[in-house]
Structures are given as structure tokens and as C-alpha cells.
Short mmCIF file of C-alpha atoms in Angstrom, two decimals:
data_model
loop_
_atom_site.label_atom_id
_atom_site.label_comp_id
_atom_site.label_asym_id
_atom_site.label_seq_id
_atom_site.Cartn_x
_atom_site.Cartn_y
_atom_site.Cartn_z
CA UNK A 1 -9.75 37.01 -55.51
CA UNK A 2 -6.58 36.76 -57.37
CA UNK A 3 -4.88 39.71 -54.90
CA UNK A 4 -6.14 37.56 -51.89
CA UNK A 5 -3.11 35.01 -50.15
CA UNK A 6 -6.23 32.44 -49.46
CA UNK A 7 -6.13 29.92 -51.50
CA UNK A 8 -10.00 30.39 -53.77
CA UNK A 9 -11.54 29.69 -56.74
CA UNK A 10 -14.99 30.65 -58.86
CA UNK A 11 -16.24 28.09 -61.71
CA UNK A 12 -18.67 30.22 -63.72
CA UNK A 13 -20.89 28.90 -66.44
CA UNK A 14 -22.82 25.86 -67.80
CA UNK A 15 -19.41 23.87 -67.82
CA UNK A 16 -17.95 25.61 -64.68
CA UNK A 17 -14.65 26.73 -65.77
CA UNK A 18 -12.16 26.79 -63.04
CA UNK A 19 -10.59 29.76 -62.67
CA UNK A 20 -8.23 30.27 -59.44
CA UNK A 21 -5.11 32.01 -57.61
CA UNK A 22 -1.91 31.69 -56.60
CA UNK A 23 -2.01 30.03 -53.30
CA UNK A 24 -4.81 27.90 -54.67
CA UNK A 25 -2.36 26.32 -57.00
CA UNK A 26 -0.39 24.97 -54.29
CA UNK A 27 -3.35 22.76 -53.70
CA UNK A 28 -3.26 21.96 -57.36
CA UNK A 29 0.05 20.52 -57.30
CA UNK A 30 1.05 18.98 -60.67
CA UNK A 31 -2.29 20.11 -62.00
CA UNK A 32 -1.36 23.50 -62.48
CA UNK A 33 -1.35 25.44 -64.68
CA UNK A 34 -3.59 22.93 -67.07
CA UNK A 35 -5.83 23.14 -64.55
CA UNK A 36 -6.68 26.89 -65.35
CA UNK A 37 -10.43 27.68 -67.34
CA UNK A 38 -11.36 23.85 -67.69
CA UNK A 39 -14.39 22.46 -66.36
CA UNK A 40 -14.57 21.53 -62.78
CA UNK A 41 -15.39 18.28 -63.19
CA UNK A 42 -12.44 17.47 -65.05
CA UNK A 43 -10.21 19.19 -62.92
CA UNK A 44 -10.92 17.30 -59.50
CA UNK A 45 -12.40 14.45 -61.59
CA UNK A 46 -11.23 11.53 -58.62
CA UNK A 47 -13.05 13.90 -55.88
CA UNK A 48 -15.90 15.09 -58.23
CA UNK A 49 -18.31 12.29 -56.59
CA UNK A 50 -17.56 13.40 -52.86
CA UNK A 51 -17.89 17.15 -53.78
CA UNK A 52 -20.80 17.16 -56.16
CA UNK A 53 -23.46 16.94 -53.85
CA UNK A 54 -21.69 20.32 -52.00
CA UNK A 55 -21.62 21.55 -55.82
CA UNK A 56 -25.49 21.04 -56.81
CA UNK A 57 -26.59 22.36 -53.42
CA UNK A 58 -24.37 26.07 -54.16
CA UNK A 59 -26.10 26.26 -57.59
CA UNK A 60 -29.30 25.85 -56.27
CA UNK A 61 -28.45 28.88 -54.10
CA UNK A 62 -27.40 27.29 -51.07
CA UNK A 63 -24.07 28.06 -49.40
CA UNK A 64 -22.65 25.14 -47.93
CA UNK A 65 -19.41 25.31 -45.41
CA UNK A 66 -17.18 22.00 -44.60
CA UNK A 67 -14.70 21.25 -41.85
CA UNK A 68 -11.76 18.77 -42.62
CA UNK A 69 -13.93 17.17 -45.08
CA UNK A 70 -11.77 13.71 -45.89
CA UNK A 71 -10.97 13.87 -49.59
CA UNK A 72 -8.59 10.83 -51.25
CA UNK A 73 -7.34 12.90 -54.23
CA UNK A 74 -4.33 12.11 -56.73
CA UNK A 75 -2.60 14.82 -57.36
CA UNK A 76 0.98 13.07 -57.11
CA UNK A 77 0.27 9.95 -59.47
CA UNK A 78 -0.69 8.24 -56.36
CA UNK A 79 -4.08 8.28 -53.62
CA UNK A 80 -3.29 10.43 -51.11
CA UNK A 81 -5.52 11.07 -48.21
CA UNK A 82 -6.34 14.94 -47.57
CA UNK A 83 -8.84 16.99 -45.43
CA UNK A 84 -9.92 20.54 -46.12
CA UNK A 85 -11.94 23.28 -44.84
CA UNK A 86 -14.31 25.43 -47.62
CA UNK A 87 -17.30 26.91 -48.21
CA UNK A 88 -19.23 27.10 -51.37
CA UNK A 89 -20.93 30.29 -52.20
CA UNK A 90 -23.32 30.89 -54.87
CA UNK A 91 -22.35 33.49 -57.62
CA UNK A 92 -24.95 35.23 -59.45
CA UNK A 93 -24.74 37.36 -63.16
CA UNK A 94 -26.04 40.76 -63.92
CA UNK A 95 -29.52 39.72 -64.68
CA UNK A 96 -29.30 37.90 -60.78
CA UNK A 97 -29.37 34.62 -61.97
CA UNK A 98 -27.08 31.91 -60.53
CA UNK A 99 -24.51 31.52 -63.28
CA UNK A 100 -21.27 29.47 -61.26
CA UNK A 101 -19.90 29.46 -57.65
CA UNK A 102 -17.07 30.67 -55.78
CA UNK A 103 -14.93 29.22 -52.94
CA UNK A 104 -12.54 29.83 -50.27
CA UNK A 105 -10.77 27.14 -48.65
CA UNK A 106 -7.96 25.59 -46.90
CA UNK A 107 -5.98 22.79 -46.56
CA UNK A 108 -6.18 21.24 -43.03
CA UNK A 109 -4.09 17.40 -44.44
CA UNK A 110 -1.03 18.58 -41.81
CA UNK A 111 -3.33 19.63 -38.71
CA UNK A 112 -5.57 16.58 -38.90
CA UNK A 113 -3.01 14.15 -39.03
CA UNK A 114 -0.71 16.15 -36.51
CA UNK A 115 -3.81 15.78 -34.47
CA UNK A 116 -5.04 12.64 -35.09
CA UNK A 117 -0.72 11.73 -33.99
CA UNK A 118 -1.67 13.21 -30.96
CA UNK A 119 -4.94 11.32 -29.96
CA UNK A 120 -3.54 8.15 -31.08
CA UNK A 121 -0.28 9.35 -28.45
CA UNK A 122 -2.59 10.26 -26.05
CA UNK A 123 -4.04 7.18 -26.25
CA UNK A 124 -1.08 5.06 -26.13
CA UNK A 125 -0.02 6.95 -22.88
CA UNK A 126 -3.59 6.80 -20.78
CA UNK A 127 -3.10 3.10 -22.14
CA UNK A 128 0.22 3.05 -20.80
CA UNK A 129 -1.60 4.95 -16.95
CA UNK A 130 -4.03 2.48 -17.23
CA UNK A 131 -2.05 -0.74 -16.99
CA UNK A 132 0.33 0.71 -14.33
CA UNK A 133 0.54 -1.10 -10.94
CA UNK A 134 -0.09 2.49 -9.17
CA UNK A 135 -2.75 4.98 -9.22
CA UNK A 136 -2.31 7.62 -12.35
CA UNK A 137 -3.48 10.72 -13.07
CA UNK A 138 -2.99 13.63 -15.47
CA UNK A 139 -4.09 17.32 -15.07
CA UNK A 140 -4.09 20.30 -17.81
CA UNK A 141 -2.04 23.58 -17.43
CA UNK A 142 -5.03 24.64 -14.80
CA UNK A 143 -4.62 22.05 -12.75
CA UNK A 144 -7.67 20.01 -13.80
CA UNK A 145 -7.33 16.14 -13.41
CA UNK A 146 -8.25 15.09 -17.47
CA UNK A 147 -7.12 11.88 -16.86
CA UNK A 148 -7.35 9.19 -13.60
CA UNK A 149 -6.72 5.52 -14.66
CA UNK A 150 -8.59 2.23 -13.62
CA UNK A 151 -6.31 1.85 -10.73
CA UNK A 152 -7.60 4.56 -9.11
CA UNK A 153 -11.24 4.01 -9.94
CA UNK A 154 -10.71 0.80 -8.82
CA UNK A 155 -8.96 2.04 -5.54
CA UNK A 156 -11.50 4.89 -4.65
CA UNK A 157 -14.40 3.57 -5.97
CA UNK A 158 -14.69 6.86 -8.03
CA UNK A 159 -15.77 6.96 -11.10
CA UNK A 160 -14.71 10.23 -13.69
CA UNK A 161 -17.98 11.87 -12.99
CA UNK A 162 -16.86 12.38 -9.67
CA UNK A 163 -12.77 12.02 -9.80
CA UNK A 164 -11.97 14.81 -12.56
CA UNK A 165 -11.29 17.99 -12.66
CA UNK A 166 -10.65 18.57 -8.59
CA UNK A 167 -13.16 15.53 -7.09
CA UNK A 168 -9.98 13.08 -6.64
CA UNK A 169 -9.50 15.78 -3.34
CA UNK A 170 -12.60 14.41 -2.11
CA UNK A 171 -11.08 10.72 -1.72
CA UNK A 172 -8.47 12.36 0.83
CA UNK A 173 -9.10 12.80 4.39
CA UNK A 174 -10.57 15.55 5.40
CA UNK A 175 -8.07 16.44 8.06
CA UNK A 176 -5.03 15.88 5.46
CA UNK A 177 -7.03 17.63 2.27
CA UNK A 178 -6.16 20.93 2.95
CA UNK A 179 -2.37 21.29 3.09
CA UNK A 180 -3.11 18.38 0.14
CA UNK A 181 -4.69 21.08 -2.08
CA UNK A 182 -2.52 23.68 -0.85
CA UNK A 183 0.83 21.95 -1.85
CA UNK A 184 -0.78 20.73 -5.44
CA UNK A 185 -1.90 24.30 -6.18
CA UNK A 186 1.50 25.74 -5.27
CA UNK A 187 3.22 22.79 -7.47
CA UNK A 188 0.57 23.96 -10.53
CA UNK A 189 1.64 27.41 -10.01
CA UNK A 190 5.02 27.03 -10.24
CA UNK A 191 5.38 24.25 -12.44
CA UNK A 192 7.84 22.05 -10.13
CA UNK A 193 7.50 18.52 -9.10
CA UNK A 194 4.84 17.66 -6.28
CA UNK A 195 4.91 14.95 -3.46
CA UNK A 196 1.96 14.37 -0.80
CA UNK A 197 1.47 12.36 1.75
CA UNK A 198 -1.75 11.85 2.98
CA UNK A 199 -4.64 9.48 4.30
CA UNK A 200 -6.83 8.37 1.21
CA UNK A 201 -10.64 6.57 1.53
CA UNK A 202 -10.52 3.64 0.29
CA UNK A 203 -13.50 1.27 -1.96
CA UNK A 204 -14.34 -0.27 1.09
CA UNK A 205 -14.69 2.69 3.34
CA UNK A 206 -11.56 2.40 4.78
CA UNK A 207 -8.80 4.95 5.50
CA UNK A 208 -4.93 4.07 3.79
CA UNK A 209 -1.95 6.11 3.97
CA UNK A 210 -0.75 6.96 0.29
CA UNK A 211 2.08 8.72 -1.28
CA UNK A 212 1.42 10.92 -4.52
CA UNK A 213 4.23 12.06 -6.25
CA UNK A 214 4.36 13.86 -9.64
CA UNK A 215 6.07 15.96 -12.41
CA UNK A 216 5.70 18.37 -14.72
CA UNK A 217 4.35 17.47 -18.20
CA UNK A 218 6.11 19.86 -20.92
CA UNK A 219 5.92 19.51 -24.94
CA UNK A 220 8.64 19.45 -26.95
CA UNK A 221 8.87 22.87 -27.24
CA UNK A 222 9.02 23.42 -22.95
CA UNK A 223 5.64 24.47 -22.91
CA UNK A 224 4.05 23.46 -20.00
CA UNK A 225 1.16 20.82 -20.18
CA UNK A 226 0.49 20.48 -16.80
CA UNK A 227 1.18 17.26 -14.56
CA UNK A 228 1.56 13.57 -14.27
CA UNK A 229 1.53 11.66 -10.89
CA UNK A 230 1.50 8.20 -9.42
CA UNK A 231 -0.02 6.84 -5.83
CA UNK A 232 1.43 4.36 -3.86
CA UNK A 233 -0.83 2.54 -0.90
CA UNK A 234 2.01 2.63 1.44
CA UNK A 235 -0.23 1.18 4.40
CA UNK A 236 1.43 -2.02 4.76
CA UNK A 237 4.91 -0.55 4.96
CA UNK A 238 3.67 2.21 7.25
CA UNK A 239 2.44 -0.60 9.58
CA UNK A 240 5.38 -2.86 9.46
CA UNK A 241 7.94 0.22 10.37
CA UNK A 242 5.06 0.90 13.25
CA UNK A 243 5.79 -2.85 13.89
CA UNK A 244 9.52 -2.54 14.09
CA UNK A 245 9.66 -0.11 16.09
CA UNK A 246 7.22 -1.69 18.31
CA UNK A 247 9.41 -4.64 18.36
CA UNK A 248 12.35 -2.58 18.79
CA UNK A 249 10.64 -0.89 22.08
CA UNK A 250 9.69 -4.55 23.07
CA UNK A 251 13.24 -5.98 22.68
CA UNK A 252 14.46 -3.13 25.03
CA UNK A 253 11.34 -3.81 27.62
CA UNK A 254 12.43 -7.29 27.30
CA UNK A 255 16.32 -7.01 28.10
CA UNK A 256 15.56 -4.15 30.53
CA UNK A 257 13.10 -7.02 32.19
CA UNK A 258 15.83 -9.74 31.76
CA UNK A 259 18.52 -7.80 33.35
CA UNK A 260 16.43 -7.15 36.52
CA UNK A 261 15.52 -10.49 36.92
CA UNK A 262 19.55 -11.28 36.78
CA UNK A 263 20.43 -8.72 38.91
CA UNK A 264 17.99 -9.87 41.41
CA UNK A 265 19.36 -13.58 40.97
CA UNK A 266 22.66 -12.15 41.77
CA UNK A 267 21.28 -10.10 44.77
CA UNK A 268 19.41 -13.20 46.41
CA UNK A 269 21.95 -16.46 45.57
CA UNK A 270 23.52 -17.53 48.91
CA UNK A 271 26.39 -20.34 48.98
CA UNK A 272 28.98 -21.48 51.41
CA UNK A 273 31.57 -20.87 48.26
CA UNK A 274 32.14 -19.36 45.21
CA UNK A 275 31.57 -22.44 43.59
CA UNK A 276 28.27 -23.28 44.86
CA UNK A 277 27.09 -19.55 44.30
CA UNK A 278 28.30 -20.13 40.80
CA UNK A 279 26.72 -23.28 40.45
CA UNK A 280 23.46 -22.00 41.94
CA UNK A 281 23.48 -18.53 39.56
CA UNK A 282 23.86 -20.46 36.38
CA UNK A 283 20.59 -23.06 37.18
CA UNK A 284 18.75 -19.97 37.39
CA UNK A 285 19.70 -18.26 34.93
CA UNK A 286 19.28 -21.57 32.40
CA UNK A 287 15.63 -21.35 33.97
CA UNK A 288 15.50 -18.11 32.80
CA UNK A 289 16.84 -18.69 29.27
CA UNK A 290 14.45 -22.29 29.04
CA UNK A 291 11.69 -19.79 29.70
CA UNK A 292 12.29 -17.38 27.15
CA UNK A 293 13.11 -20.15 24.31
CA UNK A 294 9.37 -21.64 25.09
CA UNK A 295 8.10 -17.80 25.08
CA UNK A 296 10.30 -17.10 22.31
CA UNK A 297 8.95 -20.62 19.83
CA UNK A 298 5.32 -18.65 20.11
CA UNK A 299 6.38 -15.23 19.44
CA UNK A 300 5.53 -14.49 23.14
CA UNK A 301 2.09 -14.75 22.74
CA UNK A 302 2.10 -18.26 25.51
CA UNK A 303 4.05 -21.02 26.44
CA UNK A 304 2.96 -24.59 26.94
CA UNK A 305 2.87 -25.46 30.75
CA UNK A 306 3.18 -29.58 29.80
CA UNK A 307 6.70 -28.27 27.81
CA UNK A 308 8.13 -25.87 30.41
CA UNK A 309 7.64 -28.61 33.27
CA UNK A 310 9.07 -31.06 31.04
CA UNK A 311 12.46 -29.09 29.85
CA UNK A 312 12.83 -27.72 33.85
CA UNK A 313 12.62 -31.57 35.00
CA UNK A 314 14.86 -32.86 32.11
CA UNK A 315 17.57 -30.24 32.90
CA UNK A 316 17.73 -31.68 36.01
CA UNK A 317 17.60 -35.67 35.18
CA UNK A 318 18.41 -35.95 31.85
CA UNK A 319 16.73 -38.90 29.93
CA UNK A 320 15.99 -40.30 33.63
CA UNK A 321 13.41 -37.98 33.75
CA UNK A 322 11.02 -40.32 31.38
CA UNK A 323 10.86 -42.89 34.49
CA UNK A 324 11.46 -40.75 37.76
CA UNK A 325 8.54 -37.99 37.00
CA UNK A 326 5.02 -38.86 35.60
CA UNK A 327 3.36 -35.07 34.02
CA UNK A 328 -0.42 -35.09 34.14
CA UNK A 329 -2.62 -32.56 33.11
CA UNK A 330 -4.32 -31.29 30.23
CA UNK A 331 -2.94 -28.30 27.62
CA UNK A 332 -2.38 -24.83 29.28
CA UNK A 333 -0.73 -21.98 27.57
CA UNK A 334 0.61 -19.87 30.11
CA UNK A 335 0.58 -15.94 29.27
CA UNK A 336 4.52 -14.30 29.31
CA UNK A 337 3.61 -12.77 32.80
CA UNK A 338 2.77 -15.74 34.61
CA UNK A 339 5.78 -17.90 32.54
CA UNK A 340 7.93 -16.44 32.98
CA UNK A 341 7.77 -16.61 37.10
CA UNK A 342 5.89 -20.10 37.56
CA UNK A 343 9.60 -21.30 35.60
CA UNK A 344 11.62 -20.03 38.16
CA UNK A 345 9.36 -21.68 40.91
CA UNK A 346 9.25 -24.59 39.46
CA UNK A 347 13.51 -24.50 39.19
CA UNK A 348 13.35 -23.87 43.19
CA UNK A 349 11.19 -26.85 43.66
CA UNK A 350 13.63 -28.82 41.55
CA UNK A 351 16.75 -27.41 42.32
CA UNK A 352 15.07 -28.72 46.49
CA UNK A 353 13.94 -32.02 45.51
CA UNK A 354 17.46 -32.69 43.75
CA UNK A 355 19.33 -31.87 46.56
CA UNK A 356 17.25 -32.86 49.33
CA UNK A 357 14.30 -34.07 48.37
CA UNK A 358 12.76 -37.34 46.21
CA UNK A 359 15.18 -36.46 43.64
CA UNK A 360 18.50 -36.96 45.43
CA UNK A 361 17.44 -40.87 45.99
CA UNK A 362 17.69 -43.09 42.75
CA UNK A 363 14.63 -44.35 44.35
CA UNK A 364 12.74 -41.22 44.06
CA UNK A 365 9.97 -40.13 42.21
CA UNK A 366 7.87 -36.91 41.18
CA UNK A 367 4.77 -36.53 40.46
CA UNK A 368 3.08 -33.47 38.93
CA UNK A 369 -0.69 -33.19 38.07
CA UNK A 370 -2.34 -29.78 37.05
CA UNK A 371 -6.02 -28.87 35.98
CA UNK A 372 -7.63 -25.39 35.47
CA UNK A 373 -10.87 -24.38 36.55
CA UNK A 374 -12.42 -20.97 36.98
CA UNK A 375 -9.67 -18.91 34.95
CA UNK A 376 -7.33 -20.60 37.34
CA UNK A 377 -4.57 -22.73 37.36
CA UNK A 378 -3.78 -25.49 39.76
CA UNK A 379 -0.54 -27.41 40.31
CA UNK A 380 0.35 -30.64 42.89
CA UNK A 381 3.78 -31.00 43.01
CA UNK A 382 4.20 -34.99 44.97
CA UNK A 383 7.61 -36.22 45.93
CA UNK A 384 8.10 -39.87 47.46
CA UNK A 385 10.52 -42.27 47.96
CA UNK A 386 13.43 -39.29 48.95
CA UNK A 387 15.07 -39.35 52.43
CA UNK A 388 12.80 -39.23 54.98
CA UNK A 389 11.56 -35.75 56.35
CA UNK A 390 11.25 -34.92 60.07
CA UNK A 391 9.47 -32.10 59.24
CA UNK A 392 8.85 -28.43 57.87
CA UNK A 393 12.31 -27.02 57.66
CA UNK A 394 13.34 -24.63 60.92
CA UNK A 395 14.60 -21.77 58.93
CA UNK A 396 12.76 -20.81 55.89
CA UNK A 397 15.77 -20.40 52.47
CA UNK A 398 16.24 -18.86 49.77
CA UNK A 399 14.35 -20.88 47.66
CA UNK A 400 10.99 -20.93 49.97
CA UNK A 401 11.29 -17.22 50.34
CA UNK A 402 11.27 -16.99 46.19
CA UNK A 403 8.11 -19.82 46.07
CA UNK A 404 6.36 -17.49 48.88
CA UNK A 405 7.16 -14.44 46.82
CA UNK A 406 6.55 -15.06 43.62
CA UNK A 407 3.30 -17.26 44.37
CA UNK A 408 1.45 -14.81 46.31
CA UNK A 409 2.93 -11.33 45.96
CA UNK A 410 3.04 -11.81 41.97
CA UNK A 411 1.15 -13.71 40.52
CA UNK A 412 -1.82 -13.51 43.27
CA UNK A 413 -2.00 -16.96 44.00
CA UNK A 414 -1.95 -19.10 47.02
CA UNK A 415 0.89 -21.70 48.03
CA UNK A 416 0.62 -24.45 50.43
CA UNK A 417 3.75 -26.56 51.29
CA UNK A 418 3.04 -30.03 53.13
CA UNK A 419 6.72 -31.35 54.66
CA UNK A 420 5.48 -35.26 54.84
CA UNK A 421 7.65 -37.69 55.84
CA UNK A 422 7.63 -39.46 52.46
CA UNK A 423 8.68 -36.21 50.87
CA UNK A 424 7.11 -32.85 50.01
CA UNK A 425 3.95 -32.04 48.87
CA UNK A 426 3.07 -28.95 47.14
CA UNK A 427 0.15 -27.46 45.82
CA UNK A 428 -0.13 -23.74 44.17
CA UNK A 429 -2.82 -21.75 42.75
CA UNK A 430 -2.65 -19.06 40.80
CA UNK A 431 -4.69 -16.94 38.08
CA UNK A 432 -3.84 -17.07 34.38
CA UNK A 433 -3.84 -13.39 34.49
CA UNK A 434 -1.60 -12.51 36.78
CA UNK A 435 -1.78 -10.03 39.28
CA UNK A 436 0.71 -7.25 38.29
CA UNK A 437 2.99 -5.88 41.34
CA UNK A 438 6.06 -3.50 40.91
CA UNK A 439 9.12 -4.11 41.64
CA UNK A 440 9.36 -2.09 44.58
CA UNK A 441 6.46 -3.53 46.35
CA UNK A 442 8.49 -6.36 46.60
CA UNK A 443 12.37 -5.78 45.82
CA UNK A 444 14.28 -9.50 44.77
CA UNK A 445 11.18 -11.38 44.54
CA UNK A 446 9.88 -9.93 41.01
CA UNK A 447 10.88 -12.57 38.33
CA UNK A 448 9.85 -10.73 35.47
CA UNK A 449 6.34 -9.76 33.93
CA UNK A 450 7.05 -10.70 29.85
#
């Protein structure tokens, strides 16, 4: 015993005299060297309580064996908390009696506190995961998940029986989990930061697009620990770049479809002069834009037929409209691809009763009424009190062409046009979903489809 560099000790006799080595005196402290052949009890008289039971038991012939037994000893002047691992052994004389006991044993005060620093750090730090915003987790050096916080539970709706160790791959999609494992093996392996992107199931059986990045995890020292990572649900933003660039493919539909209507206002506008072809470009064109503000006000989804009548009319009249045209008909919300066109014929109709029709006499009037029925709307478009008409015009213009056109050809409808004496009288009927016809069916008569 006394060659050995373990710290041990015998206490032989009736009053157990303590006899021990070198390294055992470290344990000792200010004890030693008084300590040497006195009685055990007086030696570790503050333990003697804790350890006599361990005591008894070894001179009764029973070895006993501790591991980072708690002991609050004073060896300082002061109560210091300690832990220790020992065994007691009984010893036995010549005759083969028990006559003391002997014991190895070590001090374990450092490692159990060093330890118990590291579960309390631990602890602080899946705290720390488990109030995060994101989705946490931790793996070992193997690449084991130890640790997934409630975020994640709470996302995946798995629970750590089935997300540790590698059954967080099994919330990923199965057509994304393999280059998923593939590129967090190879980041284990190497020991260098990770980032996925992949589809991830969520609680409600759903599928979300996710990004996982993570990092290496190294001690103090550099030794690698293994990793830590974080999960974003990126769905949202994923589908409001989708909806961008949607939008940004609509604008361009929308200003491609714009400039083709233009061009084909350009095309078709007959005058006399300049100034009349001027005069008649720009009312269409204002049509146009009117038509795209109403479209515009509910994100192109429809645009009130009551509001596009009245802002056509009052272009023309001004606050005179509120006595010279009476609007009946109930609420219609007219899709972007029949709007768009019924605008323009309703401009022609105007742009005709202004300058020849009911309009261009202060006596005047206008009536419009419109009902649907069927999926389909009707419109009666009633002048009187204009110059009086001989009849249905001899040669058909611009503007009749354009109702013809756009009326039947487009939007699938059917136009009549009654040339009364007390002015005109037209009725039009066309579907709420209109028909669609290209362009080159019908060059200079396509107004636009939304």
C-alpha cells in the first residue's frame, strides 16, 4: 500500500487506527500528518455518520464499493462539498478473523462538478434551442440528432421517440430526402457547415419548403462535438417570389396587350385632319386607360359595369351627365376579358351619339338599362330627342365596324342596331365569359382580352 500512487488506507483493530499513504494525504489536507495511527472515527469525525454504515457492513465481511458518494467534509476550517469513489474491503488477521479494513479510493470533487457545469450548460443551451423562433437541433460527433427543440415537435408533429437519432429524415419529402441525407452525412464527415433545402411534412399533413442550415459544434479545445442547425419555413416567401414573378409575367402580358390594342387604334382612326385623328386617338385611348383604372381598383379580378358606363358617359358630359342619361340595371362585375372590350364599345356609341346622335342636342337624352339572365349579359342603349334620323347610315364607319367586331367576333355576342327616327336604339348581348378569338382571326378589331 504505501509503494502504491492510489491514494488508500487500512484501519486495523478494535479502535481502527488509520494508517495511510502518500497520495492519500492529499485528501487529508490539513489533517495530515496528525491524522496518522488515530482512530477512524476521530479522523473523519464530520463524515463518520455518512460513512459508518459503509464501515459496519466491511467488518461484518462485506465489501462495499461507492461511486461519487456526496461527502460535506471540513478539512479547510470550512464545509466543503466533495464526492469520492472507494471501496471498503474487509481485512482479516492470522487466525482469519476480521480484525480492521482496508480501502482504495479516489477523489472525483473536480469531475462531478466539471460535469454537473456541463449539464447545467447543456441545459441552459437546449433552453436557449427551445425558446428559439426556428426549428433546432443538435447531433453528436456520429451524426445522431441528441437534441430537437419544441419548435420542431411542434412543427412535425414528432415527438423524440421518433425525431432522434436519424427519424427527423423521415419528416422530409421523400423525393428531396436523399440528396438531404447525402449532403448532412458529407457535412458530418468533414466537419464543415451544412445548408439544405428541402420540402418538409408538416403537423397537419401538409408539405412546406424549409431551409436547414448548420455549423459545427467544437469544445474549447477544437474537438469536434458534432452539429447545431436551425429551420426556417420559408413557404410564404417562396410563394410571394412565385407571386412576383407571376405579376411580373402579368405586367408584361398586360403592356404587350395594351400596346396592341394602341397600335390597332392607330391602325383603324380615320379623320379628315390631323386634328380630328388626334382628337379621335386620344378618346380612345382615355377609354382604354378608364378601363384599366376600374380593372386596376379590383386587382383585375372585375370591374363594375354601373361604374364603367358611368365614367365613359361622364367623360363625355361632364356633370351634365346626372340629367341627360338615366343608368338602370342591377350590379354586374364584368371579367377583364369582356371589360376591357364592352369599354371601347360603349366609347363608339358615345363618341356617335355626341356627334350625331341624342347627345349633340341639349335636348337629348340617353337611356341605358341592362339585366343578366342565363350567364348572359344584356344591354339597351335608347337615344331620343337628337336630330332626327332618316335612317340606317349608307356606309357603315369606323365605329360600327368596331361595335360589329368586337360584339360578335369577340366576345360571342349578338348586336342589333335600330336607326329610329327619334334616335338610335341599340341592344347587345353577350356572355360573361367571353368567347376568346386571336388576333389574327380578326386583325384591328381585337380590343384586348385582360
Amino acid at each position: 500500500m504505501m509503494h502504491s500512487r492510489q491514494p488508500m488506507f487500512l484501519a486495523w483493530g478494535e479502535e481502527l487506527t488509520f494508517l495511510y499513504n502518500q497520495p492519500y494525504a492529499t485528501i487529508l489536507g490539513p489533517r495530515h500528518p496528525a491524522a496518522f495511527a488515530r482512530p477512524f472515527e476521530h479522523v473523519w469525525s464530520d463524515i463518520w455518520l455518512d460513512i459508518k454504515p459503509l464501515v459496519d457492513r466491511a467488518l461484518a465481511g462485506e465489501s462495499t464499493w461507492r461511486e461519487n458518494m456526496h461527502l460535506v467534509m471540513s478539512r479547510h476550517g470550512y464545509p466543503e462539498d466533495t464526492w469520492y469513489t472507494f471501496s471498503y474491503s474487509p481485512l482479516h488477521d492470522d487466525d482469519g478473523r476480521i480484525a480492521g479494513m482496508f480501502c482504495t479510493t479516489m477523489e472525483t470533487t473536480g469531475q462531478v462538478l466539471a460535469e454537473r457545469a456541463l449539464r447545467e450548460n447543456e441545459g441552459r443551451f437546449r433552453a436557449l434551442l427551445d425558446a428559439a423562433p426556428a426549428m433546432m437541433w443538435v447531433t453528436d460527433r456520429n451524426g445522431d440528432c441528441t437534441h430537437l427543440n419544441q419548435g420542431w415537435y411542434a412543427f412535425t408533429g414528432q415527438t423524440p421517440a421518433t425525431g432522434l437519432g436519424h427519424g427527423w429524415l423521415d419528416a422530409v419529402h421523400p423525393a428531396d430526402r436523399p440528396a438531404a441525407e447525402r449532403k448532412f452525412e458529407d457535412a458530418i464527415r468533414t466537419k464543415s457547415p451544412l445548408r439544405l433545402d428541402y420540402r418538409m411534412r408538416h403537423a397537419d399533413g401538409t408539405w412546406r419548403y424549409a431551409i436547414d442550415a448548420a455549423q459545427p459544434r467544437l469544445a474549447e479545445d477544437g474537438t469536434y462535438l458534432g452539429h447545431v442547425g436551425s429551420v426556417l419555413d420559408i413557404t410564404d416567401r417562396r410563394q410571394a417570389e412565385e407571386r412576383q414573378t407571376l405579376l411580373a409575367r402579368e405586367v408584361d402580358h398586360r403592356a404587350k396587350n395594351v400596346l396592341a390594342v394602341v397600335q390597332a387604334m392607330i391602325r383603324m382612326t380615320q379623320a379628315d385632319d390631323v386634328d380630328s385623328y388626334a382628337l379621335a386617338l386620344q378618346g380612345r385611348v382615355a377609354a382604354l386607360a378608364r378601363a384599366h383604372t376600374l380593372l386596376a381598383a379590383d386587382r383585375w379580378a372585375a370591374a363594375d359595369l354601373g361604374a364603367l358606363l358611368a365614367g365613359e358617359l361622364t367623360a363625355f358630359l361632364g356633370e351634365e351627365r346626372a340629367v341627360r342619361v338615366v343608368l338602370t340595371g342591377p350590379t354586374v362585375a364584368l371579367p377583364p376579358g369582356t371589360a376591357q372590350p364592352l369599354t371601347m364599345i360603349v366609347h363608339e356609341l358615345a363618341t356617335n351619339a355626341f356627334k350625331h346622335g341624342a347627345l349633340s342636342a341639349q335636348t337629348g337624352r340617353l337611356e341605358v338599362c341592362w339585366s343578366v339572365q342565363d350567364g348572359r349579359l344584356r344591354l339597351d342603349w335608347t337615344e331620343r330627342g337628337g336630330p332626327a334620323l332618316a335612317g340606317a347610315p349608307q356606309r357603315l364607319g369606323f365605329g360600327t365596324r368596331v361595335l360589329d367586331g368586337t360584339v360578335r367576333r369577340q366576345l360571342g355576342g349578338r348586336l342589333q342596331l335600330d336607326w329610329r327616327a327619334e334616335g338610335l336604339a341599340c341592344r347587345l348581348e353577350v356572355p360573361l365569359t367571353p368567347k376568346a378569338v386571336g388576333a389574327a382571326e380578326q386583325p384591328g378589331l381585337m380590343w384586348g382580352t385582360g
